[in-house]
Amino acid sequence: MAVGIFDSGLGGLTVYDAVTKRLPEVPFVYFGDNANTPYGVRTADDIYDLTCAGVERLWDEGCDLVILACNTASAAALRRMQEGWVPPDKRVLGVFVPLIEALTERQWGDNSPPREVAVKHVALFATPATVSSRAFQRELAFRAVGVDVEAQPCGGVVDAIEAGDMILAEALVRSHVEALQRRMPSPEAAILGCTHYPLMQDVFQDALGLEVRVYSQAQLVAESLADYLHRRPEMVGPGQAAKLLTTGDPKKVGAKATQFLRRQMTYEAAFDDD
Ligand code: DGL
C-alpha cells in the first residue's frame, strides 16, 4: 500500500516529513534525484526525462500514486506527463494546486469560475524554471481574478541547500527577498514555491517581515493527500516497504537528510549502477 514521493533532491523531504506524520499507516517511498539536482536551471525536456525516470522507479516499488514534491517538475513536466505518458491505472499529482486552493480559500474540487479573493499582492519565490513556466499564474487564473503576482527566480538557493551551505543559502534568500521588494514593496502573502525553501522558512519570514503571510507546501500537501486517499483508497499501490532512494551517494545524502529532518534517514541507491 505504498505511495511515492519524488523530488530532485532534499527539498521534497519537507513534504515527506509532513505526509509521514499525517499518514503514519502508509509506507512512503521517497526518490531523490540528488545526482541531477538542481532541476531549476535545466530545460523543460531535461526535467521531463529525469522526472519520468524517477516516477517509473517509484512504480517499480509498487507506488501507483506518485506525488511530485517538486514545483519545478510539477511546473515543467507534469502536464505533459499526465497528457501522454501516465497509464490509466497510475496517478501522478503535483504540489501547486493545494497551495493555490489555500491561497484562494477554496475547497478541493471547487470548479466554480474564478472570483475575487482577499489577497491582492502575492510574492512568489521559486526556481528559475518554475518562474519561467508561469504555471503558478496559470493555475491561479483558473481560480482567482485581480491578484497581482510578482515572481522572483531564486537562483543558487537549491544548490546551497543541497551542498549543506546554509550561510550562503541565507544570504541568497535575503538578497532575493530584497530584489522582489524593490518591485513589490508590500506583498500581503508570500508563496514558497519550491519544496527546498521551507528549510529556510524562518529566513524568508524574517526578511519579509511578520505582517507577510508565508505559505509553504508541506502541511497543505499532506492534508490534501489525506483527503485524496480517503476518497480514492484504491490509489494506494501494492508496495509494502517504506524506503528512501537516491541517485546520489546514499551515505552522504542520508547524513544531510538526517541533519535536516532531525531523525535517522537511511537511503539506498535508486539504481544498481549508481
Ligand atoms: N524542490 C524542487 C522544487 O520544488 C527543487 C528544484 C531544483 O532542483 O532546482 O522546485
Short mmCIF file of C-alpha atoms and ligand atoms in Angstrom, two decimals:
data_model
loop_
_atom_site.label_atom_id
_atom_site.label_comp_id
_atom_site.label_asym_id
_atom_site.label_seq_id
_atom_site.Cartn_x
_atom_site.Cartn_y
_atom_site.Cartn_z
CA MET A 1 0.00 0.00 0.00
CA ALA A 2 2.86 2.37 -0.77
CA VAL A 3 2.76 5.92 -2.12
CA GLY A 4 5.71 7.51 -3.93
CA ILE A 5 7.21 10.93 -3.26
CA PHE A 6 9.53 12.37 -5.91
CA ASP A 7 11.92 15.32 -5.75
CA SER A 8 15.10 16.46 -7.45
CA GLY A 9 16.92 16.12 -4.13
CA LEU A 10 16.47 17.03 -0.48
CA GLY A 11 13.62 19.55 -0.80
CA GLY A 12 10.83 17.00 -1.09
CA LEU A 13 11.80 15.78 2.37
CA THR A 14 9.80 18.72 3.76
CA VAL A 15 6.74 17.14 2.14
CA TYR A 16 7.85 13.60 3.09
CA ASP A 17 8.14 14.68 6.73
CA ALA A 18 4.63 16.13 6.74
CA VAL A 19 2.96 13.20 4.92
CA THR A 20 4.63 10.53 7.08
CA LYS A 21 3.41 12.33 10.20
CA ARG A 22 -0.11 12.89 8.81
CA LEU A 23 -0.48 9.34 7.42
CA PRO A 24 1.68 7.10 9.66
CA GLU A 25 -0.04 3.93 8.41
CA VAL A 26 1.03 4.49 4.78
CA PRO A 27 4.51 3.29 3.70
CA PHE A 28 6.07 6.09 1.64
CA VAL A 29 8.86 5.52 -0.87
CA TYR A 30 10.95 8.65 -1.43
CA PHE A 31 13.01 9.16 -4.58
CA GLY A 32 15.57 11.98 -4.53
CA ASP A 33 17.42 12.62 -7.78
CA ASN A 34 20.37 14.09 -5.89
CA ALA A 35 22.83 13.21 -8.67
CA ASN A 36 20.99 15.52 -11.07
CA THR A 37 19.87 18.33 -8.75
CA PRO A 38 19.20 21.21 -9.22
CA TYR A 39 16.41 20.91 -11.78
CA GLY A 40 15.63 24.62 -11.62
CA VAL A 41 18.26 25.57 -14.18
CA ARG A 42 17.52 22.72 -16.63
CA THR A 43 15.43 22.76 -19.81
CA ALA A 44 11.83 21.55 -19.75
CA ASP A 45 12.78 18.48 -21.85
CA ASP A 46 15.53 17.55 -19.46
CA ILE A 47 13.25 17.95 -16.43
CA TYR A 48 10.59 15.84 -18.17
CA ASP A 49 13.06 12.99 -18.92
CA LEU A 50 14.54 12.95 -15.41
CA THR A 51 11.13 13.14 -13.73
CA CYS A 52 9.71 10.28 -15.85
CA ALA A 53 12.73 8.10 -14.94
CA GLY A 54 12.23 8.76 -11.22
CA VAL A 55 8.49 8.16 -11.36
CA GLU A 56 9.00 4.86 -13.22
CA ARG A 57 11.39 3.78 -10.49
CA LEU A 58 8.66 4.50 -7.91
CA TRP A 59 6.14 2.49 -9.94
CA ASP A 60 8.62 -0.43 -9.70
CA GLU A 61 8.27 -0.12 -5.91
CA GLY A 62 4.51 -0.66 -6.17
CA CYS A 63 3.57 3.02 -5.86
CA ASP A 64 0.60 3.55 -8.20
CA LEU A 65 0.28 7.11 -6.93
CA VAL A 66 3.31 9.41 -7.06
CA ILE A 67 3.40 12.93 -5.64
CA LEU A 68 5.82 15.25 -7.38
CA ALA A 69 7.09 17.04 -4.26
CA CYS A 70 8.96 19.33 -6.61
CA ASN A 71 7.47 22.52 -8.02
CA THR A 72 9.97 22.59 -10.85
CA ALA A 73 8.88 19.15 -12.08
CA SER A 74 5.23 20.00 -11.39
CA ALA A 75 5.59 23.20 -13.44
CA ALA A 76 7.77 21.99 -16.28
CA ALA A 77 6.79 18.32 -16.75
CA LEU A 78 3.57 17.29 -15.02
CA ARG A 79 1.05 18.40 -17.62
CA ARG A 80 2.99 16.68 -20.43
CA MET A 81 3.26 13.51 -18.31
CA GLN A 82 -0.45 13.47 -17.50
CA GLU A 83 -1.47 14.16 -21.09
CA GLY A 84 0.53 11.47 -22.84
CA TRP A 85 2.59 9.27 -20.57
CA VAL A 86 0.91 8.23 -17.30
CA PRO A 87 -1.01 4.92 -17.83
CA PRO A 88 -4.70 4.84 -16.81
CA ASP A 89 -4.10 2.77 -13.64
CA LYS A 90 -1.49 5.18 -12.26
CA ARG A 91 -1.62 8.77 -10.98
CA VAL A 92 0.99 11.49 -10.76
CA LEU A 93 -0.03 14.60 -8.81
CA GLY A 94 1.79 17.90 -8.30
CA VAL A 95 2.13 20.30 -5.41
CA PHE A 96 0.81 23.58 -6.85
CA VAL A 97 -2.90 23.02 -6.57
CA PRO A 98 -3.18 22.53 -2.75
CA LEU A 99 -1.19 25.72 -2.30
CA ILE A 100 -3.34 27.74 -4.67
CA GLU A 101 -6.51 26.35 -3.10
CA ALA A 102 -5.26 27.55 0.31
CA LEU A 103 -4.36 30.97 -1.05
CA THR A 104 -7.74 31.35 -2.75
CA GLU A 105 -9.64 29.77 0.17
CA ARG A 106 -11.18 27.06 -1.97
CA GLN A 107 -12.14 23.51 -1.08
CA TRP A 108 -10.78 20.58 -3.08
CA GLY A 109 -12.66 20.12 -6.36
CA ASP A 110 -14.37 23.54 -6.25
CA ASN A 111 -14.55 24.16 -10.00
CA SER A 112 -16.62 27.34 -9.84
CA PRO A 113 -15.47 30.25 -12.02
CA PRO A 114 -12.54 32.41 -10.86
CA ARG A 115 -13.51 35.05 -8.31
CA GLU A 116 -12.09 37.94 -6.29
CA VAL A 117 -10.10 36.81 -3.27
CA ALA A 118 -8.80 38.58 -0.16
CA VAL A 119 -5.13 38.72 -1.15
CA LYS A 120 -4.24 41.13 -3.95
CA HIS A 121 -0.44 41.22 -3.89
CA VAL A 122 1.41 37.92 -3.85
CA ALA A 123 5.15 37.35 -3.91
CA LEU A 124 6.23 34.06 -5.48
CA PHE A 125 9.68 32.66 -4.70
CA ALA A 126 10.63 29.72 -6.90
CA THR A 127 13.35 28.24 -9.09
CA PRO A 128 14.16 29.89 -12.45
CA ALA A 129 12.43 27.03 -14.35
CA THR A 130 9.25 27.30 -12.26
CA VAL A 131 9.12 31.08 -12.68
CA SER A 132 9.64 30.95 -16.42
CA SER A 133 6.98 28.23 -16.86
CA ARG A 134 4.32 30.65 -15.45
CA ALA A 135 2.48 27.52 -14.25
CA PHE A 136 1.65 29.14 -10.92
CA GLN A 137 -0.01 32.14 -12.58
CA ARG A 138 -1.88 29.79 -14.96
CA GLU A 139 -3.30 27.67 -12.12
CA LEU A 140 -4.14 30.80 -10.11
CA ALA A 141 -6.01 32.35 -13.05
CA PHE A 142 -8.39 29.33 -13.10
CA ARG A 143 -9.43 30.20 -9.54
CA ALA A 144 -8.95 33.91 -8.81
CA VAL A 145 -9.14 37.29 -10.51
CA GLY A 146 -7.39 40.54 -9.65
CA VAL A 147 -4.34 39.02 -7.96
CA ASP A 148 -1.04 40.67 -8.78
CA VAL A 149 1.79 38.08 -8.67
CA GLU A 150 5.42 39.19 -8.60
CA ALA A 151 7.75 36.25 -9.12
CA GLN A 152 11.39 36.07 -8.04
CA PRO A 153 13.60 33.37 -9.57
CA CYS A 154 15.81 32.37 -6.64
CA GLY A 155 18.98 31.24 -8.40
CA GLY A 156 21.51 29.42 -6.22
CA VAL A 157 19.35 28.66 -3.19
CA VAL A 158 18.73 24.99 -4.03
CA ASP A 159 22.43 24.43 -4.83
CA ALA A 160 23.45 25.95 -1.49
CA ILE A 161 20.94 23.82 0.45
CA GLU A 162 21.98 20.64 -1.38
CA ALA A 163 25.62 21.47 -0.57
CA GLY A 164 24.68 21.99 3.08
CA ASP A 165 25.92 25.62 2.94
CA MET A 166 23.17 27.25 4.98
CA ILE A 167 25.09 30.52 5.41
CA LEU A 168 25.20 31.00 1.67
CA ALA A 169 21.56 29.89 1.38
CA GLU A 170 20.54 32.54 3.95
CA ALA A 171 22.47 35.31 2.20
CA LEU A 172 20.88 34.37 -1.13
CA VAL A 173 17.37 34.26 0.34
CA ARG A 174 17.83 37.74 1.83
CA SER A 175 19.06 39.17 -1.46
CA HIS A 176 16.19 37.55 -3.42
CA VAL A 177 13.64 38.97 -0.96
CA GLU A 178 15.21 42.44 -1.34
CA ALA A 179 15.12 42.14 -5.13
CA LEU A 180 11.44 41.24 -5.04
CA GLN A 181 10.60 44.03 -2.59
CA ARG A 182 12.08 46.58 -4.99
CA ARG A 183 9.34 45.58 -7.46
CA MET A 184 6.56 44.83 -4.91
CA PRO A 185 7.29 46.64 -1.63
CA SER A 186 4.32 45.31 0.39
CA PRO A 187 3.10 41.86 -0.60
CA GLU A 188 0.30 40.50 1.65
CA ALA A 189 1.31 36.91 1.06
CA ALA A 190 4.45 35.09 0.00
CA ILE A 191 4.49 31.67 -1.61
CA LEU A 192 7.48 29.42 -1.07
CA GLY A 193 7.13 27.77 -4.47
CA CYS A 194 9.99 25.30 -4.10
CA THR A 195 9.96 22.42 -1.64
CA HIS A 196 13.55 23.19 -0.61
CA TYR A 197 12.57 26.63 0.72
CA PRO A 198 10.70 25.54 3.90
CA LEU A 199 14.18 24.59 5.14
CA MET A 200 14.79 28.39 5.05
CA GLN A 201 11.29 29.45 6.10
CA ASP A 202 12.44 31.45 9.17
CA VAL A 203 14.82 33.45 7.00
CA PHE A 204 12.11 34.22 4.43
CA GLN A 205 9.73 35.28 7.23
CA ASP A 206 12.37 37.44 8.90
CA ALA A 207 13.37 39.14 5.65
CA LEU A 208 9.76 39.73 4.58
CA GLY A 209 8.51 40.91 7.98
CA LEU A 210 5.94 39.33 10.28
CA GLU A 211 2.99 41.05 8.57
CA VAL A 212 3.51 38.94 5.42
CA ARG A 213 1.76 35.56 5.49
CA VAL A 214 4.19 32.94 4.25
CA TYR A 215 2.62 29.87 2.61
CA SER A 216 4.68 26.72 2.34
CA GLN A 217 3.55 23.46 0.91
CA ALA A 218 4.39 20.59 3.22
CA GLN A 219 1.38 20.74 5.52
CA LEU A 220 -1.04 21.71 2.76
CA VAL A 221 0.08 18.81 0.57
CA ALA A 222 -0.20 16.37 3.49
CA GLU A 223 -3.80 17.42 4.19
CA SER A 224 -4.68 17.29 0.54
CA LEU A 225 -3.14 13.79 0.16
CA ALA A 226 -5.03 12.51 3.21
CA ASP A 227 -8.24 13.81 1.67
CA TYR A 228 -7.40 12.28 -1.74
CA LEU A 229 -6.63 8.83 -0.27
CA HIS A 230 -9.84 8.95 1.74
CA ARG A 231 -11.79 9.44 -1.48
CA ARG A 232 -9.60 7.18 -3.65
CA PRO A 233 -8.30 4.41 -1.35
CA GLU A 234 -7.68 2.18 -4.38
CA MET A 235 -4.85 4.52 -5.44
CA VAL A 236 -2.63 3.26 -2.61
CA GLY A 237 -0.42 0.87 -4.58
CA PRO A 238 0.61 -2.74 -3.83
CA GLY A 239 4.10 -1.85 -2.46
CA GLN A 240 4.66 -2.76 1.19
CA ALA A 241 8.02 -1.32 2.16
CA ALA A 242 8.85 2.26 3.07
CA LYS A 243 12.23 3.31 1.72
CA LEU A 244 14.40 6.23 0.74
CA LEU A 245 16.04 6.05 -2.68
CA THR A 246 18.66 8.35 -4.15
CA THR A 247 20.62 8.62 -7.38
CA GLY A 248 23.40 10.23 -5.31
CA ASP A 249 25.69 8.75 -2.68
CA PRO A 250 23.33 7.12 -0.13
CA LYS A 251 25.68 7.79 2.80
CA LYS A 252 26.23 11.48 2.05
CA VAL A 253 22.60 12.14 1.17
CA GLY A 254 21.46 10.24 4.29
CA ALA A 255 23.71 12.36 6.51
CA LYS A 256 22.27 15.63 5.14
CA ALA A 257 18.70 14.34 5.30
CA THR A 258 19.22 13.25 8.91
CA GLN A 259 20.51 16.72 9.73
CA PHE A 260 17.53 18.45 8.04
CA LEU A 261 14.75 16.30 9.49
CA ARG A 262 16.50 15.62 12.82
CA ARG A 263 15.69 11.91 12.60
CA GLN A 264 17.62 8.98 11.19
CA MET A 265 17.27 8.83 7.40
CA THR A 266 18.86 5.80 5.74
CA TYR A 267 18.96 5.81 1.95
CA GLU A 268 19.65 3.12 -0.61
CA ALA A 269 20.86 3.51 -4.20
CA ALA A 270 17.96 4.01 -6.59
CA PHE A 271 19.63 2.18 -9.46
CA ASP A 272 22.12 -0.70 -9.34
CA ASP A 273 24.81 1.13 -11.29
CA ASP A 274 24.72 4.30 -9.11
N1 DGL B 1 12.44 21.15 -4.65
C1 DGL B 1 12.39 21.49 -6.06
C2 DGL B 1 11.20 22.43 -6.29
O1 DGL B 1 10.25 22.36 -5.53
C3 DGL B 1 13.72 21.95 -6.43
C4 DGL B 1 14.20 22.28 -7.52
C5 DGL B 1 15.56 22.15 -8.10
O2 DGL B 1 16.08 21.04 -8.13
O3 DGL B 1 16.02 23.18 -8.60
O4 DGL B 1 11.16 23.19 -7.21
#
